[in-house]
Short mmCIF file of C-alpha atoms in Angstrom, two decimals:
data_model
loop_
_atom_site.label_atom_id
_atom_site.label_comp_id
_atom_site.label_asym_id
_atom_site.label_seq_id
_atom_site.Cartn_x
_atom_site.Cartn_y
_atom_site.Cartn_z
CA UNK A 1 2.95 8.82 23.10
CA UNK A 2 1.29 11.79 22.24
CA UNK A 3 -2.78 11.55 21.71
CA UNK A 4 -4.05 12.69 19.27
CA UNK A 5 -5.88 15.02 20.94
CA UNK A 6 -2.95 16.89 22.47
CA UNK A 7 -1.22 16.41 18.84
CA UNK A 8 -4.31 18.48 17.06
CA UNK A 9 -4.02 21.14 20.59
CA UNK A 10 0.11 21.50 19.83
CA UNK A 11 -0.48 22.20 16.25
CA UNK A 12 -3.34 24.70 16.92
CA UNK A 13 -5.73 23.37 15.05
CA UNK A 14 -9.18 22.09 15.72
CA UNK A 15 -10.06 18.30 16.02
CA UNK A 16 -11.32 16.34 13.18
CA UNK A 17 -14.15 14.16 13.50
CA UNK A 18 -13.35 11.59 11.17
CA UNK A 19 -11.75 8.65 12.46
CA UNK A 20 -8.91 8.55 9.86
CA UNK A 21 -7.73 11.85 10.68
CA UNK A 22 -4.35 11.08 12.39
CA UNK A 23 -5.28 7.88 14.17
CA UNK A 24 -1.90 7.82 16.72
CA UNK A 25 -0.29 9.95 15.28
CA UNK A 26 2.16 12.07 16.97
CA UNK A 27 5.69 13.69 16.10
CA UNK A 28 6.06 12.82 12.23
CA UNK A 29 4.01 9.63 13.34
CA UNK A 30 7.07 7.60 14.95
CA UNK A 31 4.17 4.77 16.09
CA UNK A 32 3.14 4.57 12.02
CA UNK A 33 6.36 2.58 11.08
CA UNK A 34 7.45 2.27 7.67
CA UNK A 35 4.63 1.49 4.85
CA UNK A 36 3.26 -2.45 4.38
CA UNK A 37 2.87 -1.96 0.29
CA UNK A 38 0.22 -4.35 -1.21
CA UNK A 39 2.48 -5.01 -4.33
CA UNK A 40 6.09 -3.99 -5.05
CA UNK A 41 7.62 -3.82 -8.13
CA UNK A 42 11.04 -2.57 -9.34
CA UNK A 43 13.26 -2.05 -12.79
CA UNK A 44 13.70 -5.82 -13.05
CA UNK A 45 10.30 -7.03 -12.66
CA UNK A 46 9.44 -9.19 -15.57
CA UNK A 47 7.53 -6.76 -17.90
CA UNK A 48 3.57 -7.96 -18.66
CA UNK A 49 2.47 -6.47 -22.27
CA UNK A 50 -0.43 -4.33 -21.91
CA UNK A 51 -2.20 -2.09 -24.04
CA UNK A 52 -1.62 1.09 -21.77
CA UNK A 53 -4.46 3.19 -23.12
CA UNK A 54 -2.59 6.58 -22.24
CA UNK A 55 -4.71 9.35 -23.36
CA UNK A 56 -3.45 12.00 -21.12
CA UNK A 57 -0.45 14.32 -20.90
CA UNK A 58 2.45 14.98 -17.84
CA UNK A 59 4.18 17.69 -19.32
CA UNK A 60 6.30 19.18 -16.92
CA UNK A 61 7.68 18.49 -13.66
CA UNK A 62 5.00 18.74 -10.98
CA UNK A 63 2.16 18.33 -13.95
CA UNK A 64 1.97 22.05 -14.86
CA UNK A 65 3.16 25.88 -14.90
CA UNK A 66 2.14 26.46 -11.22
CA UNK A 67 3.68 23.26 -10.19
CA UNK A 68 0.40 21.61 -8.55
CA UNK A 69 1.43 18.04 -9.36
CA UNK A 70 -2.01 16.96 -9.58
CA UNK A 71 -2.62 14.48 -12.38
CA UNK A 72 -5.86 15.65 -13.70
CA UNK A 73 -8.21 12.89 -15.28
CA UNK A 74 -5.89 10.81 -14.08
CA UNK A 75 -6.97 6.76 -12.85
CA UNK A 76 -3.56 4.97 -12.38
CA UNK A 77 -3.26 1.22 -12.42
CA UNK A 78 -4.84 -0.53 -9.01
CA UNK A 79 -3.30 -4.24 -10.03
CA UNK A 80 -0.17 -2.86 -11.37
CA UNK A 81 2.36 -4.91 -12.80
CA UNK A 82 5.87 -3.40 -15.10
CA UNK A 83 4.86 -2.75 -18.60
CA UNK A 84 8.25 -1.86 -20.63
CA UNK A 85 11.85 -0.77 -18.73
CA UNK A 86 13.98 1.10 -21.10
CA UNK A 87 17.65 2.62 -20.36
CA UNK A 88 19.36 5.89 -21.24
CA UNK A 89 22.90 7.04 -19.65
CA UNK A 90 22.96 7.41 -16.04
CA UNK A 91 26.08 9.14 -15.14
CA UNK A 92 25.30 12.09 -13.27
CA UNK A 93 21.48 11.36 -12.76
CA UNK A 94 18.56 11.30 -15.16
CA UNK A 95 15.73 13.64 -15.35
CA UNK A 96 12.07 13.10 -13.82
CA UNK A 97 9.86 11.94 -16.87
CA UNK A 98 7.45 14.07 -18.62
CA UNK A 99 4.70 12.75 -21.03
CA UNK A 100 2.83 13.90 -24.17
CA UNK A 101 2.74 13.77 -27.73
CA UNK A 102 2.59 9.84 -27.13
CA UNK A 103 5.60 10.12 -25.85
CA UNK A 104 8.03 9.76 -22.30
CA UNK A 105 10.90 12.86 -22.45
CA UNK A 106 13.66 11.94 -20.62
CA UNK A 107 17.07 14.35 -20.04
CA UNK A 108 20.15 11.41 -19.73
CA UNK A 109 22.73 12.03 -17.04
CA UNK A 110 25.55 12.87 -19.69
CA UNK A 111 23.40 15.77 -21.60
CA UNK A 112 21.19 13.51 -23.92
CA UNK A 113 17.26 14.52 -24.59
CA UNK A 114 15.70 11.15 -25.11
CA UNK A 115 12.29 10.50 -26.40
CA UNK A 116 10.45 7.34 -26.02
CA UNK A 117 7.28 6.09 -27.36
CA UNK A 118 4.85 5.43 -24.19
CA UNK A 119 3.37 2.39 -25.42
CA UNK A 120 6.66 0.40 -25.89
CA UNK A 121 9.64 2.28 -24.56
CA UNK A 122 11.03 2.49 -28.22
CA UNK A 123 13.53 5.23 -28.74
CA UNK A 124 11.84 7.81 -31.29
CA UNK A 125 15.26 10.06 -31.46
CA UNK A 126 17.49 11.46 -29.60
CA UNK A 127 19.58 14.72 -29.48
CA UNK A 128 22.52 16.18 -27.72
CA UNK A 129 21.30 19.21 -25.01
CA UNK A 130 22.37 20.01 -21.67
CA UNK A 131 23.60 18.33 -18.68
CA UNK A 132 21.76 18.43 -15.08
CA UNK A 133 21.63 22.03 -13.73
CA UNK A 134 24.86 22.18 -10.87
CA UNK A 135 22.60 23.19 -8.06
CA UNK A 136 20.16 20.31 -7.56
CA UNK A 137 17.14 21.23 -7.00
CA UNK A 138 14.10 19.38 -6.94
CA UNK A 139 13.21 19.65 -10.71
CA UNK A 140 16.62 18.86 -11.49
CA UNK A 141 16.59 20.14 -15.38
CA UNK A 142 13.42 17.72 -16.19
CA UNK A 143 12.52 18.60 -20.01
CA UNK A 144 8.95 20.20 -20.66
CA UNK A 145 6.85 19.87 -23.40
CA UNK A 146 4.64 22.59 -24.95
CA UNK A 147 3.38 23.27 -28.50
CA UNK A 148 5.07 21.01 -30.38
CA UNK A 149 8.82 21.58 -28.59
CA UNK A 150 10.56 20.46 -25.65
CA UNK A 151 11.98 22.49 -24.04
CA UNK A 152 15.42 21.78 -21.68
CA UNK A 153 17.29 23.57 -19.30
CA UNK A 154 20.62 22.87 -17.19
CA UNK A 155 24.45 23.79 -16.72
CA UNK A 156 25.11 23.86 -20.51
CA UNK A 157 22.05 26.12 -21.41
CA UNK A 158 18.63 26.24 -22.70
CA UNK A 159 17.53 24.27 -25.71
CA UNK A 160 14.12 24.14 -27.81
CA UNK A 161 13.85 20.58 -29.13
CA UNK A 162 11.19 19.77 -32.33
CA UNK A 163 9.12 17.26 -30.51
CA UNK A 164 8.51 15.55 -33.91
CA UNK A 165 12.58 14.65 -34.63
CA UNK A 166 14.83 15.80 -32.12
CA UNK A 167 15.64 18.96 -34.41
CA UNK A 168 17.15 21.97 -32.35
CA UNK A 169 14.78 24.90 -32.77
CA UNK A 170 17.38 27.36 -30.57
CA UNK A 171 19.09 27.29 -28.14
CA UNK A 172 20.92 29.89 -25.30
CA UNK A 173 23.82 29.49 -23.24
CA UNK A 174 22.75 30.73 -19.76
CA UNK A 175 23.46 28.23 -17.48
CA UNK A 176 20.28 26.95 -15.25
CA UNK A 177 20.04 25.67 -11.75
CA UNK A 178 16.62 23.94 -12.04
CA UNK A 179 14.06 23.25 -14.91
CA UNK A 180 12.37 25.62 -16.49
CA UNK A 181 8.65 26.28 -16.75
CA UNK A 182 6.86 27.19 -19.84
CA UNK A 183 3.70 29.30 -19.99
CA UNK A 184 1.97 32.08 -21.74
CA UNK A 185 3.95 31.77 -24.87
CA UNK A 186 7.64 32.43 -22.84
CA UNK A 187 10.12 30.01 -21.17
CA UNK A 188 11.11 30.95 -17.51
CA UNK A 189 14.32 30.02 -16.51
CA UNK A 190 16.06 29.84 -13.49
CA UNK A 191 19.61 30.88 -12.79
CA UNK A 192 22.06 32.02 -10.40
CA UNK A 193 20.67 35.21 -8.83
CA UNK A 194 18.59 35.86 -11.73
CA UNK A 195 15.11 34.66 -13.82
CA UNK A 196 14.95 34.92 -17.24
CA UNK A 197 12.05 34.74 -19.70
CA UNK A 198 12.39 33.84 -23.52
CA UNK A 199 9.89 34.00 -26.71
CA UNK A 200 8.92 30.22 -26.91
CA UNK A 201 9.11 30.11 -30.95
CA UNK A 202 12.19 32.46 -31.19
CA UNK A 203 14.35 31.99 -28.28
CA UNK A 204 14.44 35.97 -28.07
CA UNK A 205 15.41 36.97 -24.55
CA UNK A 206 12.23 38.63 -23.28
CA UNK A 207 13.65 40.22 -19.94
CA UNK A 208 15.74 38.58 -17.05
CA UNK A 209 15.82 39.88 -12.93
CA UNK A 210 18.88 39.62 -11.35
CA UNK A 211 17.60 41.22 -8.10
CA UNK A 212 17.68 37.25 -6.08
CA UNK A 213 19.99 35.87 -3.42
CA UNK A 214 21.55 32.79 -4.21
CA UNK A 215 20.22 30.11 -7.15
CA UNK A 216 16.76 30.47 -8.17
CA UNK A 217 14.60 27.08 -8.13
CA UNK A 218 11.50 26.39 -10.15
CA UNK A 219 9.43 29.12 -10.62
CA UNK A 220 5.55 28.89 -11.07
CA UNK A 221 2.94 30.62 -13.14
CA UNK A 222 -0.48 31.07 -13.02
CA UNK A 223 -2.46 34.27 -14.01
CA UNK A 224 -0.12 36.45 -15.65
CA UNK A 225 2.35 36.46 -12.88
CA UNK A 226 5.61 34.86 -12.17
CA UNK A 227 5.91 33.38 -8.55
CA UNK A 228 10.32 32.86 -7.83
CA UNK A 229 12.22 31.81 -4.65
CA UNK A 230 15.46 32.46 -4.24
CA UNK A 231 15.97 33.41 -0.41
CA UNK A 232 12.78 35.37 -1.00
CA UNK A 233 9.13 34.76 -2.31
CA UNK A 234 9.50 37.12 -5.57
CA UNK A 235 6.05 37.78 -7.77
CA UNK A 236 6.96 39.13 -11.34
CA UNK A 237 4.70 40.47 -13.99
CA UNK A 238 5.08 37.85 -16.68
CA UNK A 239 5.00 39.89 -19.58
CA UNK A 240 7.59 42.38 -18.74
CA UNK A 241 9.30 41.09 -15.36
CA UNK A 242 7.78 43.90 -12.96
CA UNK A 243 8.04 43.25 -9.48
CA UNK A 244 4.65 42.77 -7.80
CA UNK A 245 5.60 42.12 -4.44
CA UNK A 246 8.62 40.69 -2.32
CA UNK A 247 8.28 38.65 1.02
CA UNK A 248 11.37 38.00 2.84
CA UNK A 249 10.38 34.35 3.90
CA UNK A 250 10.29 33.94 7.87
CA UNK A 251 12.44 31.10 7.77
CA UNK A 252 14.90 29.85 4.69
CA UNK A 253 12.66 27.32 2.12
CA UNK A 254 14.27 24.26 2.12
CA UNK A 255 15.96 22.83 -0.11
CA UNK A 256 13.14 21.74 -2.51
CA UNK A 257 11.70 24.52 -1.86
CA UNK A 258 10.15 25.82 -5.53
CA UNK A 259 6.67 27.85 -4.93
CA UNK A 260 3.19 26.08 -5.69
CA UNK A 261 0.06 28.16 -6.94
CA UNK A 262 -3.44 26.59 -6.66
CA UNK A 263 -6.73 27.47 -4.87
CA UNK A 264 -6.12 31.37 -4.03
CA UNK A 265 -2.93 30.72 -2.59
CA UNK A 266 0.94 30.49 -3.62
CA UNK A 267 2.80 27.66 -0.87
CA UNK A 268 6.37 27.70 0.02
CA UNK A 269 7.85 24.76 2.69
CA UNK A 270 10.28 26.47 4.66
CA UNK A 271 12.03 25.46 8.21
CA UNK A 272 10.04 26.71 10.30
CA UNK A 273 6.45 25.75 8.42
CA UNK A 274 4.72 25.40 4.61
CA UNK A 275 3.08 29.13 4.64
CA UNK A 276 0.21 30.62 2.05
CA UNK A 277 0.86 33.41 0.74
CA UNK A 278 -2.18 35.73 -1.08
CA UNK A 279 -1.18 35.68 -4.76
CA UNK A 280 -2.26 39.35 -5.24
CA UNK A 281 -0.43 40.66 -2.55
CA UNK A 282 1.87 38.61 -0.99
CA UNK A 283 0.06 38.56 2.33
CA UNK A 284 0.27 35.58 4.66
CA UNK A 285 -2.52 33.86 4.87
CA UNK A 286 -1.90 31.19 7.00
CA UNK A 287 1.16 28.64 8.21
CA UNK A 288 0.90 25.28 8.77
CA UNK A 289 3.33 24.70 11.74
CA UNK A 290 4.49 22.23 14.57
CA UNK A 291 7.65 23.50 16.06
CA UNK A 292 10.64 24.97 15.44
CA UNK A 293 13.50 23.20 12.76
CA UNK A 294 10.74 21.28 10.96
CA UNK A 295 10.89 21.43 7.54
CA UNK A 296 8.13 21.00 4.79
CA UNK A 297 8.26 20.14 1.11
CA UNK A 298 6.25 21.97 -1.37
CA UNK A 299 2.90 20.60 -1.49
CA UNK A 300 0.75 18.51 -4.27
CA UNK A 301 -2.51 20.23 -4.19
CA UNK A 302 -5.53 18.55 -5.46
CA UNK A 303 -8.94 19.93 -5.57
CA UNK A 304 -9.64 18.08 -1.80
CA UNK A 305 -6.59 17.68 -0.29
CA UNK A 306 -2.50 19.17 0.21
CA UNK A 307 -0.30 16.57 0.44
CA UNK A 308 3.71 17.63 1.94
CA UNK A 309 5.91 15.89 4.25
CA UNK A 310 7.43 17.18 7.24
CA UNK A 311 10.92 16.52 8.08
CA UNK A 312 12.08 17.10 11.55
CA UNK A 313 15.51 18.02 12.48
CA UNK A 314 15.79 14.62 14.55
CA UNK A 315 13.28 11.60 13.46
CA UNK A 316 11.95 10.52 10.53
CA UNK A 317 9.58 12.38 8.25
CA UNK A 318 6.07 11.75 7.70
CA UNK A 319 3.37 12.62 4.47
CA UNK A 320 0.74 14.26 6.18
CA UNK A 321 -2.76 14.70 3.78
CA UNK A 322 -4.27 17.95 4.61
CA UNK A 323 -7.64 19.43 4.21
CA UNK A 324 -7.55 23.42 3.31
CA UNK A 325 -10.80 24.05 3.06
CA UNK A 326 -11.62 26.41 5.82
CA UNK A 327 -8.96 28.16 6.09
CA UNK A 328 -6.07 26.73 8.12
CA UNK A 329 -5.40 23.16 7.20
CA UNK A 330 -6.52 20.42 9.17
CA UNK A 331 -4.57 16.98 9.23
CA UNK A 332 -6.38 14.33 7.72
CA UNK A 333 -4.30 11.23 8.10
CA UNK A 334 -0.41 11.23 8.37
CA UNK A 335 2.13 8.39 7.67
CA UNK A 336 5.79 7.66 8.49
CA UNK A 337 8.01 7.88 5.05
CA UNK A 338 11.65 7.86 6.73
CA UNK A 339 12.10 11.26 4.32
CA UNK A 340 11.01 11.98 1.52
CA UNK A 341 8.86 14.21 -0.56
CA UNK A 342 5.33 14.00 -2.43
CA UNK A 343 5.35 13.83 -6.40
CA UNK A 344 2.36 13.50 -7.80
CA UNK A 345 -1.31 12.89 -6.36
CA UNK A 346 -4.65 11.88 -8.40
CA UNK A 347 -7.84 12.08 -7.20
CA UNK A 348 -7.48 8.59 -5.72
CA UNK A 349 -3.94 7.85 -4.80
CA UNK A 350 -0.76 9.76 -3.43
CA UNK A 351 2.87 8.92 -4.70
CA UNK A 352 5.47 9.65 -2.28
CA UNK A 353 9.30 9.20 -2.70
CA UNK A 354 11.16 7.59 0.28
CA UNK A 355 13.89 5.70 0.97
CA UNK A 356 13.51 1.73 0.73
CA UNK A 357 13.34 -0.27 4.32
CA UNK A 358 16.01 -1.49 5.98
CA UNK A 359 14.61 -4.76 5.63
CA UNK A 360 14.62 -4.70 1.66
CA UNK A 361 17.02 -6.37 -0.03
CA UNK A 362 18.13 -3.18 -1.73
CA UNK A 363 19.60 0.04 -0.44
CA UNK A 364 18.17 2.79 -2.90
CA UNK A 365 14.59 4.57 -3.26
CA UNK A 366 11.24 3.74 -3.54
CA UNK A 367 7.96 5.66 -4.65
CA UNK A 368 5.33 4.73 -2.63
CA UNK A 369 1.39 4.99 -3.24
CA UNK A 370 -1.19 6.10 -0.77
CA UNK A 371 -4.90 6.62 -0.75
CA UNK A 372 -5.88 9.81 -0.95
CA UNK A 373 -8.65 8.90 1.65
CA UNK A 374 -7.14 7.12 4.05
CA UNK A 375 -3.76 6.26 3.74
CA UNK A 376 -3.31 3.43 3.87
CA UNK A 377 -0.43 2.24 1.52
CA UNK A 378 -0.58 0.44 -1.61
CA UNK A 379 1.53 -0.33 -4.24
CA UNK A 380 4.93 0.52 -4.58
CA UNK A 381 8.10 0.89 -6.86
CA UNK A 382 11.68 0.01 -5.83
CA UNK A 383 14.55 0.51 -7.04
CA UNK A 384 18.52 0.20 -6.13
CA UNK A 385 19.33 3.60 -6.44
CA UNK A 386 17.78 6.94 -6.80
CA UNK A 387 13.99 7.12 -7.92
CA UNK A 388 12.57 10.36 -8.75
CA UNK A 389 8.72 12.06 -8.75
CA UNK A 390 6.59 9.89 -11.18
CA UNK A 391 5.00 10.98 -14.32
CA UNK A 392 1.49 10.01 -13.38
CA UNK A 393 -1.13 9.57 -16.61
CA UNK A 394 -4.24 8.07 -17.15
CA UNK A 395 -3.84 4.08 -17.18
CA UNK A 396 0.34 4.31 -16.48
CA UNK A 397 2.91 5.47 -14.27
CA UNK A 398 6.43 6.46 -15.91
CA UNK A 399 9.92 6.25 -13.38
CA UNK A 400 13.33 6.88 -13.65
CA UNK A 401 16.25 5.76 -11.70
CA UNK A 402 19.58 6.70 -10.94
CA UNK A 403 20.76 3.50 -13.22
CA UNK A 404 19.36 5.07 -16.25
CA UNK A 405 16.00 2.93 -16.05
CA UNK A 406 13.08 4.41 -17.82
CA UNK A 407 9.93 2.26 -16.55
CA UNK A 408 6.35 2.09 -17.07
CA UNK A 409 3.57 0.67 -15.11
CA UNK A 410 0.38 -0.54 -16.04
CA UNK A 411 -2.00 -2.62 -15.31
CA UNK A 412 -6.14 -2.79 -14.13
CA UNK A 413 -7.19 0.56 -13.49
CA UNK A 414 -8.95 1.30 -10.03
#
């Protein structure tokens, strides 16, 4: 086994005194083994009524424009127990849930917008809109909402949904490959080889960039600039589509791989590393690397901590909680997942999609919780088939699964 010593020495980076920071850990933490959870709960849980208190938003995929996933003002249940399961059609995969208005958003796998009140799980109305984008990325044509819309994308176009009844507000036919982001008064969407922007109220194309290899995942905004991966880290005016910059990325993004903007720095998990990038000029700043053929997931990025998971070529993947602040990250703590990805992070916990344990008696996905501090693992949600990143608000937790369940969780707050 590696020491951790020697493990801090491989990845060029200087020890860390506390004595959490990657306590035996070595490659992707094979002497971790899979997460004890303190609870688990899945779809068919008997539901507890609770008076879930939600009184903040998830609007979007990843929380917001620049795709942070950091639930801010976020406390998420610490005793948590299934408040309310609902279902919508499952064939070909539901969205990731988004939140606001009082409400849980939810794209069906046959095309169907659902929205749901988030005390109950009631259906408030539902409406006709896309199906999933063909190329799956990680946002997988999750709905967002903004001003009073909600706004869709996926193979069968791009719709603007009244968030009050359902009621089409416009709609385009350019086909997406993942969801769109929504920011500055436009709509971003991603397509084959190209980005497009649209007037939020009208649906007036603003300008589109056909000038990417391949499909185009999630962009992010932040500052009046449009961050896009296609094979290349692309920065675009946001008013006008202007080309800032271009960086050929060393080594392909994987395939999650949709750009995150937060503290001074745009991130992009590739193969070979997750790299910073200098927003204003495209400039590496540093790369967070331990060998060759190791990919890493887009980050969550709180205001303490980055959160990604390596995945090795060979071997399982681990979360690894890293700590930016002077410079070059240093790893904090690090636990085996199997594979996986990050989803969401409060100040408190860390949710974590991975597959469930051989020893469960089901064969599908789970999201497990972390603390942010440690890691040690706490609660967790199962299900038989797919589960995607959480919508994370204050006093619940909203799921989807590839069955069609909509879920939320509730319970004591920590």
């Amino acid at each position: 086994m590696v020491s951790r010593r020697s493990f801090l020495q491989a990845a060029g980076l200087a020890a860390v005194g506390s004595a959490t920071a990657l306590a035996g850990c070595s490659s992707s933490c094979p002497d971790s083994g899979a997460p004890t959870p303190s609870t688990v709960l899945t779809p068919d849980s008997t539901p507890v009524a609770a008076d879930l208190g939600v009184t903040t938003d998830w609007p979007t995929f990843h929380h917001d424009a620049a795709n942070t996933g950091y639930a801010t003002d976020a406390t998420p249940p610490s005793d948590p127990a299934l408040s309310w399961r609902a279902a919508v059609p499952s064939d070909g995969r539901p969205s990731a849930p988004v939140v606001a208005n009082g409400a849980v958003y939810v794209r069906d796998g046959v095309g169907g917008l659902h929205a749901l009140d988030v005390t109950d799980g009631t259906e408030r109305w539902t409406v006709e809109t896309t199906r999933a984008p063909e190329t799956w990325f990680a946002g997988g044509g999750s709905p967002t909402a903004h001003g009073g819309h909600v706004f869709v994308a996926g193979r069968d176009g791009v719709f603007a949904v009244d968030a009050a009844d359902g009621t089409v507000a416009w709609s385009d036919s350019l086909a997406a490959t993942d969801s769109a982001v929504v920011a500055g008064g436009s709509v971003f969407v991603p397509t084959d080889g190209a980005l497009a922007a649209y007037d939020a109220a009208t649906g007036e194309r603003r300008w589109r960039v056909s000038d990417f290899d391949g499909p185009v995942s999630r962009p992010a905004v932040a500052a009046g600039t449009v961050f896009a991966v296609g094979s290349d880290l692309v920065a675009l005016a946001s008013a006008d589509g202007v080309e800032q910059w271009r960086r050929t990325v060393g080594a392909s993004p994987t395939d999650l791989g949709f750009p995150v903007v937060a503290d001074g720095s745009v991130f992009v998990g590739t193969y070979e590393g997750l790299v910073a990038y200098a927003p204003e000029s495209g400039e590496v700043q540093w790369r967070f690397e331990r060998g060759s053929g190791r990919g890493f997931t887009p980050p969550v990025v709180t205001p303490e901590s980055l959160y990604t998971v390596e995945q090795p070529g060979e071997g399982p993947a681990a979360v690894y909680a890293l700590d930016p602040d002077t410079g070059e990250p240093r790893p904090r703590w690090c636990s085996w997942i199997g594979e996986g990805a990050v989803g969401a992070a409060t100040d408190d916990r860390v949710f974590a999609e991975v597959p469930a344990p051989d020893e469960a008696d089901v064969s599908g996905r789970e999201v497990q919780t972390f603390r942010s501090d440690t890691g040690a693992a706490t609660w967790q949600f199962r299900a038989s088939e797919w589960v995607g990143a959480p919508a994370v608000v204050d006093g619940a937790v909203v799921f989807t699964t590839g069955r069609g369940d909509v879920c939320a969780v509730g319970g004591d707050q920590q």
